Short mmCIF file of C-alpha atoms in Angstrom, two decimals:
data_model
loop_
_atom_site.label_atom_id
_atom_site.label_comp_id
_atom_site.label_asym_id
_atom_site.label_seq_id
_atom_site.Cartn_x
_atom_site.Cartn_y
_atom_site.Cartn_z
CA UNK J 1 8.57 -78.85 45.81
CA UNK J 2 10.21 -75.88 47.39
CA UNK J 3 11.39 -74.55 44.11
CA UNK J 4 8.00 -74.80 42.68
CA UNK J 5 6.65 -73.03 45.83
CA UNK J 6 9.32 -70.22 45.32
CA UNK J 7 8.43 -69.79 41.59
CA UNK J 8 4.86 -69.48 42.82
CA UNK J 9 5.49 -66.55 45.36
CA UNK J 10 7.66 -64.57 42.83
CA UNK J 11 5.07 -64.89 40.08
CA UNK J 12 2.57 -63.94 42.69
CA UNK J 13 4.79 -61.17 43.78
CA UNK J 14 5.61 -59.51 40.00
CA UNK J 15 1.99 -59.69 38.84
CA UNK J 16 0.74 -56.78 40.93
CA UNK J 17 3.50 -54.54 39.65
CA UNK J 18 2.69 -55.19 36.05
CA UNK J 19 -0.86 -54.63 36.79
CA UNK J 20 -0.20 -51.18 38.09
CA UNK J 21 1.50 -49.93 35.09
CA UNK J 22 -0.16 -46.79 34.01
CA UNK J 23 -0.34 -45.80 30.22
CA UNK J 24 1.71 -42.22 29.44
CA UNK J 25 -0.75 -39.03 30.16
CA UNK J 26 -0.59 -37.19 26.65
CA UNK J 27 -0.62 -33.43 27.32
CA UNK J 28 -1.73 -30.91 25.13
CA UNK J 29 1.28 -29.94 22.64
CA UNK J 30 2.15 -26.16 23.45
CA UNK J 31 1.22 -23.88 20.71
CA UNK J 32 3.87 -23.29 17.93
CA UNK J 33 5.51 -20.02 17.73
CA UNK J 34 4.52 -17.60 15.12
CA UNK J 35 7.15 -16.52 12.62
CA UNK J 36 8.50 -13.14 13.01
CA UNK J 37 6.95 -10.28 11.79
CA UNK J 38 8.41 -7.05 10.51
CA UNK J 39 6.70 -3.98 9.60
CA UNK J 40 6.75 -0.23 10.09
CA UNK J 41 6.17 0.95 13.64
CA UNK J 42 2.95 2.43 14.57
CA UNK J 43 4.19 6.12 15.72
CA UNK J 44 3.01 9.02 17.63
CA UNK J 45 5.41 11.97 16.54
CA UNK J 46 4.59 15.15 18.20
CA UNK J 47 6.87 17.20 15.71
CA UNK J 48 6.86 16.09 12.40
CA UNK J 49 9.59 17.37 10.17
CA UNK J 50 7.97 16.57 7.14
CA UNK J 51 8.57 13.98 4.14
CA UNK J 52 11.59 13.82 2.01
CA UNK J 53 11.24 15.55 -1.57
CA UNK J 54 13.52 12.38 -3.17
CA UNK J 55 12.99 9.44 -0.45
CA UNK J 56 9.45 10.11 0.24
CA UNK J 57 10.34 9.13 3.94
CA UNK J 58 8.46 10.65 6.62
CA UNK J 59 11.11 12.59 8.97
CA UNK J 60 10.35 12.98 12.77
CA UNK J 61 11.96 15.71 15.13
CA UNK J 62 13.12 14.15 18.58
CA UNK J 63 12.62 16.76 20.76
CA UNK J 64 14.62 16.99 24.37
CA UNK J 65 12.44 16.42 27.45
CA UNK J 66 12.25 14.46 30.78
CA UNK J 67 9.18 12.71 30.40
CA UNK J 68 8.85 9.87 28.30
CA UNK J 69 4.90 10.48 27.32
CA UNK J 70 6.50 13.72 25.48
CA UNK J 71 8.84 11.93 23.13
CA UNK J 72 8.46 10.03 20.02
CA UNK J 73 6.04 6.98 21.08
CA UNK J 74 6.54 3.64 19.40
CA UNK J 75 3.75 1.15 19.82
CA UNK J 76 4.45 -2.63 20.15
CA UNK J 77 1.67 -5.05 19.15
CA UNK J 78 0.77 -8.10 21.28
CA UNK J 79 3.77 -10.35 21.19
CA UNK J 80 5.78 -12.65 22.44
CA UNK J 81 9.49 -12.60 23.27
CA UNK J 82 11.73 -9.79 22.87
CA UNK J 83 11.19 -6.98 19.97
CA UNK J 84 13.98 -5.41 17.62
CA UNK J 85 13.57 -1.89 17.05
CA UNK J 86 15.56 -0.21 14.07
CA UNK J 87 15.72 3.18 12.79
CA UNK J 88 17.37 5.78 11.22
CA UNK J 89 18.85 8.57 13.09
CA UNK J 90 19.93 11.75 11.76
CA UNK J 91 21.12 15.31 12.74
CA UNK J 92 19.47 18.42 12.02
CA UNK J 93 20.84 21.32 9.76
CA UNK J 94 19.43 24.77 8.81
CA UNK J 95 20.52 24.75 5.12
CA UNK J 96 22.08 28.22 3.95
CA UNK J 97 22.80 28.45 0.18
CA UNK J 98 24.76 31.62 0.88
CA UNK J 99 27.02 30.02 3.52
CA UNK J 100 27.79 27.41 1.13
CA UNK J 101 28.89 29.41 -1.51
CA UNK J 102 31.21 31.60 1.16
CA UNK J 103 32.79 28.44 2.29
CA UNK J 104 31.25 29.20 5.89
CA UNK J 105 28.71 26.40 6.02
CA UNK J 106 30.94 23.85 8.03
CA UNK J 107 28.90 22.15 10.99
CA UNK J 108 29.94 19.09 13.21
CA UNK J 109 26.99 17.44 14.94
CA UNK J 110 26.83 15.16 17.67
CA UNK J 111 23.34 14.10 18.63
CA UNK J 112 22.41 11.55 21.90
CA UNK J 113 18.90 10.44 22.16
CA UNK J 114 17.68 7.82 24.45
CA UNK J 115 15.01 4.80 24.26
CA UNK J 116 12.97 4.44 27.26
CA UNK J 117 10.19 2.73 28.80
CA UNK J 118 7.06 4.62 29.83
CA UNK J 119 8.13 4.56 33.57
CA UNK J 120 11.39 6.40 32.48
CA UNK J 121 13.58 3.34 32.54
CA UNK J 122 16.44 3.82 30.12
CA UNK J 123 16.68 0.87 27.74
CA UNK J 124 19.84 2.31 25.28
CA UNK J 125 21.12 5.39 23.91
CA UNK J 126 21.97 6.25 20.47
CA UNK J 127 24.38 8.88 18.77
CA UNK J 128 24.81 10.22 15.45
CA UNK J 129 27.89 12.28 14.35
CA UNK J 130 28.74 13.68 10.92
CA UNK J 131 29.67 16.98 9.47
CA UNK J 132 28.10 19.36 7.24
CA UNK J 133 29.75 21.43 4.48
CA UNK J 134 27.83 21.26 1.31
CA UNK J 135 24.33 20.44 -0.06
CA UNK J 136 25.33 17.00 -0.78
CA UNK J 137 25.69 16.25 2.73
CA UNK J 138 21.91 16.55 3.30
CA UNK J 139 20.02 13.36 3.48
CA UNK J 140 17.27 15.01 1.71
CA UNK J 141 15.16 18.18 1.34
CA UNK J 142 12.00 18.43 3.33
CA UNK J 143 8.92 19.56 1.46
CA UNK J 144 6.34 21.80 2.82
CA UNK J 145 8.61 25.31 3.34
CA UNK J 146 8.85 28.46 2.05
CA UNK J 147 12.28 28.02 0.37
CA UNK J 148 12.93 27.58 -3.24
CA UNK J 149 11.06 24.62 -4.88
CA UNK J 150 8.89 24.45 -1.71
CA UNK J 151 11.18 23.02 0.53
CA UNK J 152 12.23 23.74 4.27
CA UNK J 153 15.28 25.42 5.25
CA UNK J 154 15.80 22.67 8.00
CA UNK J 155 16.69 19.28 6.61
CA UNK J 156 18.51 16.12 7.96
CA UNK J 157 22.07 15.06 7.63
CA UNK J 158 23.86 12.03 8.25
CA UNK J 159 22.60 8.67 9.14
CA UNK J 160 23.32 6.38 12.07
CA UNK J 161 21.60 2.91 11.89
CA UNK J 162 20.33 2.12 15.15
CA UNK J 163 18.86 -1.34 16.29
CA UNK J 164 17.47 -1.68 19.93
CA UNK J 165 16.02 -4.89 21.74
CA UNK J 166 13.14 -4.03 23.70
CA UNK J 167 12.13 -6.27 26.58
CA UNK J 168 9.11 -8.55 26.39
CA UNK J 169 7.19 -6.92 28.69
CA UNK J 170 7.14 -3.44 27.06
CA UNK J 171 4.02 -2.46 25.11
CA UNK J 172 5.24 1.36 24.13
CA UNK J 173 8.51 2.95 24.28
CA UNK J 174 9.71 6.61 23.67
CA UNK J 175 12.56 8.16 21.98
CA UNK J 176 13.53 11.29 23.77
CA UNK J 177 16.25 14.02 22.74
CA UNK J 178 19.17 14.17 25.61
CA UNK J 179 21.75 16.70 24.02
CA UNK J 180 23.28 17.69 20.64
CA UNK J 181 26.62 19.35 20.60
CA UNK J 182 27.32 21.92 17.27
CA UNK J 183 30.73 22.83 16.20
CA UNK J 184 30.79 25.62 14.11
CA UNK J 185 33.67 28.18 12.54
CA UNK J 186 32.83 30.49 15.07
CA UNK J 187 32.63 28.08 18.16
CA UNK J 188 31.07 24.89 20.02
CA UNK J 189 27.85 25.06 21.72
CA UNK J 190 25.77 22.21 23.56
CA UNK J 191 21.97 22.33 23.83
CA UNK J 192 20.24 19.93 26.17
CA UNK J 193 17.35 22.65 27.54
CA UNK J 194 13.70 20.80 27.51
CA UNK J 195 11.60 21.19 24.38
CA UNK J 196 14.40 21.65 21.89
CA UNK J 197 14.88 19.45 18.70
CA UNK J 198 17.71 17.32 19.18
CA UNK J 199 17.74 15.02 16.10
CA UNK J 200 15.95 13.52 13.49
CA UNK J 201 14.53 9.89 12.72
CA UNK J 202 13.21 7.96 10.22
CA UNK J 203 12.41 4.50 8.75
CA UNK J 204 11.13 3.18 11.87
CA UNK J 205 10.68 -0.70 12.13
CA UNK J 206 9.68 -3.26 14.51
CA UNK J 207 10.33 -7.11 14.23
CA UNK J 208 8.43 -9.34 16.80
CA UNK J 209 6.86 -12.54 17.26
CA UNK J 210 3.06 -12.03 17.26
CA UNK J 211 1.20 -13.82 20.45
CA UNK J 212 -1.09 -16.61 19.56
CA UNK J 213 -4.65 -15.98 19.21
CA UNK J 214 -6.96 -16.27 22.13
CA UNK J 215 -8.40 -19.60 23.21
CA UNK J 216 -11.88 -19.63 22.33
CA UNK J 217 -14.47 -19.04 25.44
CA UNK J 218 -15.87 -22.37 26.55
CA UNK J 219 -19.56 -23.10 25.98
CA UNK J 220 -21.77 -22.16 28.89
CA UNK J 221 -23.24 -25.24 30.77
CA UNK J 222 -26.71 -25.60 30.64
CA UNK J 223 -28.66 -25.87 33.90
CA UNK J 224 -30.60 -28.70 34.88
#
């Protein structure tokens, strides 16, 4: 008799627990991340050098200064996660056919630029160094000048491929010149005064994950 009572009590005690079992709550699935997108950057170039005659690349002078607003501005679309910024960095050479023929055109350039946030926080630096001796050391000639063939005397020389990671919270960054050291047969000089061309950039690209679209607005509730 006691065994039967015990079994009945255990069954009664177990019943409420099973009755209180809840079904798992289904939470809405998180929006899937968009695939990475790579595209030419939206640039504001205050001092464009011009377009290459052969490469058809747009070359932009990077000026020295302390205010990020005066640099080459790279706009970043709405995005999720960090952004990859890439560009080619060149030195800036004034070409002279006479110096080349006289074997006096040797120049060694070392240019440094900074990539900054708009509140003047340095993200990274980039450096390009190369030597110039002859016309073949130029990346390209730039159209729109008064020289033979309608090219400018100033042209990009040397190429350094730069890759920078931009923090997620940034919507725009600035590329600003810091200094350039020039070694020639007659001596060495370093230039860093504000407003001076320091280097040249081209082929500016960004890779990012687009932000998901905003949810549609909720329909307005009708008042009774």
